[in-house]
PDB file of C-alpha atoms in Angstrom:
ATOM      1  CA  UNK A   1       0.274 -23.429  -8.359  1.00 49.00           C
ATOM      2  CA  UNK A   2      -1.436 -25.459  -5.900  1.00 56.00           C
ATOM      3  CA  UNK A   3       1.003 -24.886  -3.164  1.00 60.00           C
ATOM      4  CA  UNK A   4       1.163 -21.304  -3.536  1.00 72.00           C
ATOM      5  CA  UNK A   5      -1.618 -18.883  -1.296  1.00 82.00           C
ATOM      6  CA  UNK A   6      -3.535 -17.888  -3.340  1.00 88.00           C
ATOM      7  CA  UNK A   7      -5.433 -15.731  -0.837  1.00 91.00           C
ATOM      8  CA  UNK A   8      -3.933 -11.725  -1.616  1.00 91.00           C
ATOM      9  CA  UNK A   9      -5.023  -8.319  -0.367  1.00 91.00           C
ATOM     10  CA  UNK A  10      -4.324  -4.958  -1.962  1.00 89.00           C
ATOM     11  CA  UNK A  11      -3.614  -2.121   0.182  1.00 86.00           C
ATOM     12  CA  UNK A  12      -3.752   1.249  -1.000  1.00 85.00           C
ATOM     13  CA  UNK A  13      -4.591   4.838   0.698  1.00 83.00           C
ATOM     14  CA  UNK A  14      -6.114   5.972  -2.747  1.00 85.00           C
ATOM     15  CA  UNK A  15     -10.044   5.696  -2.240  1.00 88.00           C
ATOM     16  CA  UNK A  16      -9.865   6.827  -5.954  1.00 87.00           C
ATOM     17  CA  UNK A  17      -8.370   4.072  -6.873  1.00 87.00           C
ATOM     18  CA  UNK A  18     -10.670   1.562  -5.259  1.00 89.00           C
ATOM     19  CA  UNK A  19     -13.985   3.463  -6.506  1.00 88.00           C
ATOM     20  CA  UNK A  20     -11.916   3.475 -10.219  1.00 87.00           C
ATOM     21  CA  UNK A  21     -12.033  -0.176 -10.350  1.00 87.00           C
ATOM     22  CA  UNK A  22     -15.618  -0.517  -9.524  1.00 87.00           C
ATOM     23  CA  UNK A  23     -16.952   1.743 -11.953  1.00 88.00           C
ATOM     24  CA  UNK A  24     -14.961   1.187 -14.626  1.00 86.00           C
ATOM     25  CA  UNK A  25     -16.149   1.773 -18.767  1.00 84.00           C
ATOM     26  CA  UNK A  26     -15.415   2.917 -21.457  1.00 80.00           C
ATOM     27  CA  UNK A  27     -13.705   6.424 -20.712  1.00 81.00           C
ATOM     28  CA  UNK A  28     -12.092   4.961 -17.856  1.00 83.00           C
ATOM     29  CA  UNK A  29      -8.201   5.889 -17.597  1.00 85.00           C
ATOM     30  CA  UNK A  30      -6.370   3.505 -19.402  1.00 87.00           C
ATOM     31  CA  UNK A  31      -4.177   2.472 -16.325  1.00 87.00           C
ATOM     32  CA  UNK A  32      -7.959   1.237 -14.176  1.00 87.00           C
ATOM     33  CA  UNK A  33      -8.495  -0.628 -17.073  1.00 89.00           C
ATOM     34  CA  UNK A  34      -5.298  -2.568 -17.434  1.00 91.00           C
ATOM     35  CA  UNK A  35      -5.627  -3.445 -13.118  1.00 90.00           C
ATOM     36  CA  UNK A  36      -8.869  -4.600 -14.460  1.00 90.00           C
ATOM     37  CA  UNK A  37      -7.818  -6.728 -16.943  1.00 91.00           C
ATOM     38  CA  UNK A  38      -4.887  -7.945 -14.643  1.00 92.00           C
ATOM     39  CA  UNK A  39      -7.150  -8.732 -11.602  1.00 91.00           C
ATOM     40  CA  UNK A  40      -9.629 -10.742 -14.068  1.00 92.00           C
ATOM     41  CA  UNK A  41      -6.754 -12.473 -15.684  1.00 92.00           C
ATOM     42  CA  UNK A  42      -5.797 -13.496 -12.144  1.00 92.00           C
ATOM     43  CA  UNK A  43      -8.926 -14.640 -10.623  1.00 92.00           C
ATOM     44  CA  UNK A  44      -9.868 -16.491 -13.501  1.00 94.00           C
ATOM     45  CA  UNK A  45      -6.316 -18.553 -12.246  1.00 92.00           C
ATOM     46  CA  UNK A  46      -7.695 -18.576  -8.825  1.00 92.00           C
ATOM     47  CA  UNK A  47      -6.250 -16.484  -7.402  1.00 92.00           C
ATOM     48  CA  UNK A  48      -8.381 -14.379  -5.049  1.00 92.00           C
ATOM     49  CA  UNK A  49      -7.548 -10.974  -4.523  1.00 92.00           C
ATOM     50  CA  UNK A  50      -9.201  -8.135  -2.433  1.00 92.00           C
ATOM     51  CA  UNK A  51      -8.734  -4.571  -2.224  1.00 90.00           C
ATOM     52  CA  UNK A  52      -8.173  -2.565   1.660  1.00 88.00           C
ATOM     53  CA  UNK A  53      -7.872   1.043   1.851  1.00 86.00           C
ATOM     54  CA  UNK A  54      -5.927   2.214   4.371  1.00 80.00           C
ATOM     55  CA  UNK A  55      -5.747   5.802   5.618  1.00 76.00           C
ATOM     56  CA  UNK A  56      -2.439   7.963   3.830  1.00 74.00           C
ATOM     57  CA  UNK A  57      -0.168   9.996   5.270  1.00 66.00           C
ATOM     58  CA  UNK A  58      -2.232  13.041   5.788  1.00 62.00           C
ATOM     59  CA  UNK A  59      -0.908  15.810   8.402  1.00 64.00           C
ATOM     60  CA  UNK A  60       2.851  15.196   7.776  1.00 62.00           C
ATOM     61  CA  UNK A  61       4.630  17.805   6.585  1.00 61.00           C
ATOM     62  CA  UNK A  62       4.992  18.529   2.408  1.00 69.00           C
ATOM     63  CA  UNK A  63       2.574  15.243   2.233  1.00 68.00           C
ATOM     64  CA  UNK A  64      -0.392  17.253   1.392  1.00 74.00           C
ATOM     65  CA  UNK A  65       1.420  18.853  -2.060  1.00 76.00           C
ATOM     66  CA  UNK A  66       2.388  15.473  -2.920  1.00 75.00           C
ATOM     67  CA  UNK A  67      -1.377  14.008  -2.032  1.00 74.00           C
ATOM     68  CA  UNK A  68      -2.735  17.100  -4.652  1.00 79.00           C
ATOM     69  CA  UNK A  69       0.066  16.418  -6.859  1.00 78.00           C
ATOM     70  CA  UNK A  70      -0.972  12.925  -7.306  1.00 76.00           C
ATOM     71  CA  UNK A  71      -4.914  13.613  -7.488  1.00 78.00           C
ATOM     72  CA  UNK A  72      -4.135  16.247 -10.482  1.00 80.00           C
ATOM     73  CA  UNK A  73      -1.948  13.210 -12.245  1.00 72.00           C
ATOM     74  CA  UNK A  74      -4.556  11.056 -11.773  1.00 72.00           C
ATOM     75  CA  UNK A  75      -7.156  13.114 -13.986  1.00 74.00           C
ATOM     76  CA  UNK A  76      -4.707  12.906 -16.742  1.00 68.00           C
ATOM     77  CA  UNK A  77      -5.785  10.860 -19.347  1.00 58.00           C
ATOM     78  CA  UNK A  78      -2.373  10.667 -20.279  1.00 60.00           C
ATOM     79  CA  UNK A  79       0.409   8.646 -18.650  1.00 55.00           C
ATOM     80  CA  UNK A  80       4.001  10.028 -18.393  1.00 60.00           C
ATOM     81  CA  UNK A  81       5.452   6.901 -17.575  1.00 66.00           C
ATOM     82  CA  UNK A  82       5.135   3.320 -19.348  1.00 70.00           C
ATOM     83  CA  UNK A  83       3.376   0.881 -17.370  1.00 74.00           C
ATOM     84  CA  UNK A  84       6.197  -1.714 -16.950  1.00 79.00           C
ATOM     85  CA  UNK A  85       8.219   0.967 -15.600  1.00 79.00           C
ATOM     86  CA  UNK A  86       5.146   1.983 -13.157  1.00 79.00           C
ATOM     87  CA  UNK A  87       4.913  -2.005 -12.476  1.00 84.00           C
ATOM     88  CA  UNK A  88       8.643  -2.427 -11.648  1.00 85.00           C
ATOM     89  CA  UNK A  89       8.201   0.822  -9.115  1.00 85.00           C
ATOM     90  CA  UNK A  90       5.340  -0.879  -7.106  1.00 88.00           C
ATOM     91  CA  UNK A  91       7.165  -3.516  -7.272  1.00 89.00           C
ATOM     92  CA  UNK A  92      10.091  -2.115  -5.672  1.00 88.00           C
ATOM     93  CA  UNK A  93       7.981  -0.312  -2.777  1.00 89.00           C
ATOM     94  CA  UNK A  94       6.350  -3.538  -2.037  1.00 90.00           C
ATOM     95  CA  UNK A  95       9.564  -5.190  -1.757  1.00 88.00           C
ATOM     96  CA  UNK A  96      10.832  -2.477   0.352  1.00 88.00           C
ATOM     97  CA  UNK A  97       7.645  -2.173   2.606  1.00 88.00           C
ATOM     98  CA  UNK A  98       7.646  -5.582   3.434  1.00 89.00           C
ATOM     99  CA  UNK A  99      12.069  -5.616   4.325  1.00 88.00           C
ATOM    100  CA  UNK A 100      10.494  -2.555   6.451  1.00 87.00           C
ATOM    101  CA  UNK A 101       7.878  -4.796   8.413  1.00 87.00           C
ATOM    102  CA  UNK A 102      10.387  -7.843   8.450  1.00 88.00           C
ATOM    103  CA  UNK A 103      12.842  -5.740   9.923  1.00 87.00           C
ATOM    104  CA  UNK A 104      10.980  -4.326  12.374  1.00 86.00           C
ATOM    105  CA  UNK A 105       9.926  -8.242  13.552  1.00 82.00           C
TER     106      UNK A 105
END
């Protein structure tokens, strides 16, 4: 692992997000506490990992339902989808964001 960065940044436009992670307990929703145990896992390999919010997509058209869509999810306690399958979407948008910013190179 030595020749791999370990230097990694998070970006997200979710503030919630962020703030979820730093006040996590007990009655914390159960998908803060499993990016908690991931990031600790992680840095406890040495990996060092930070967190950047960036601003969303706010003022473009039909954005705004989806933005109150996703804040009314997020109270759930309850998630509708599995976590690998949340896991292998990120990982798919990641993958496509960064073919978007190599393309545009």
């Amino acid at each position: 692992m030595d020749s791999f960065n370990k230097n990694f940044i998070v970006y997200t436009d979710s503030k919630r997000a962020i703030e979820a992670l730093k006040k996590l307990n007990t009655l914390s929703h159960p998908l803060a506490l499993k990016c908690a145990e991931m990031y600790q896992c992680l840095t406890e390999k040495g990996l060092n990992i930070a967190f950047c919010w960036i601003p969303g997509h706010a003022g473009i058209s039909g954005n705004e339902k989806a933005d109150q869509a996703s804040k009314t999810a997020s109270l759930m306690l309850e998630s509708f989808a599995p976590l690998g399958d949340a896991q292998q979407a990120v990982k798919i948008l990641i993958v496509k964001k960064w073919q978007s910013i190599w393309d545009e190179q």
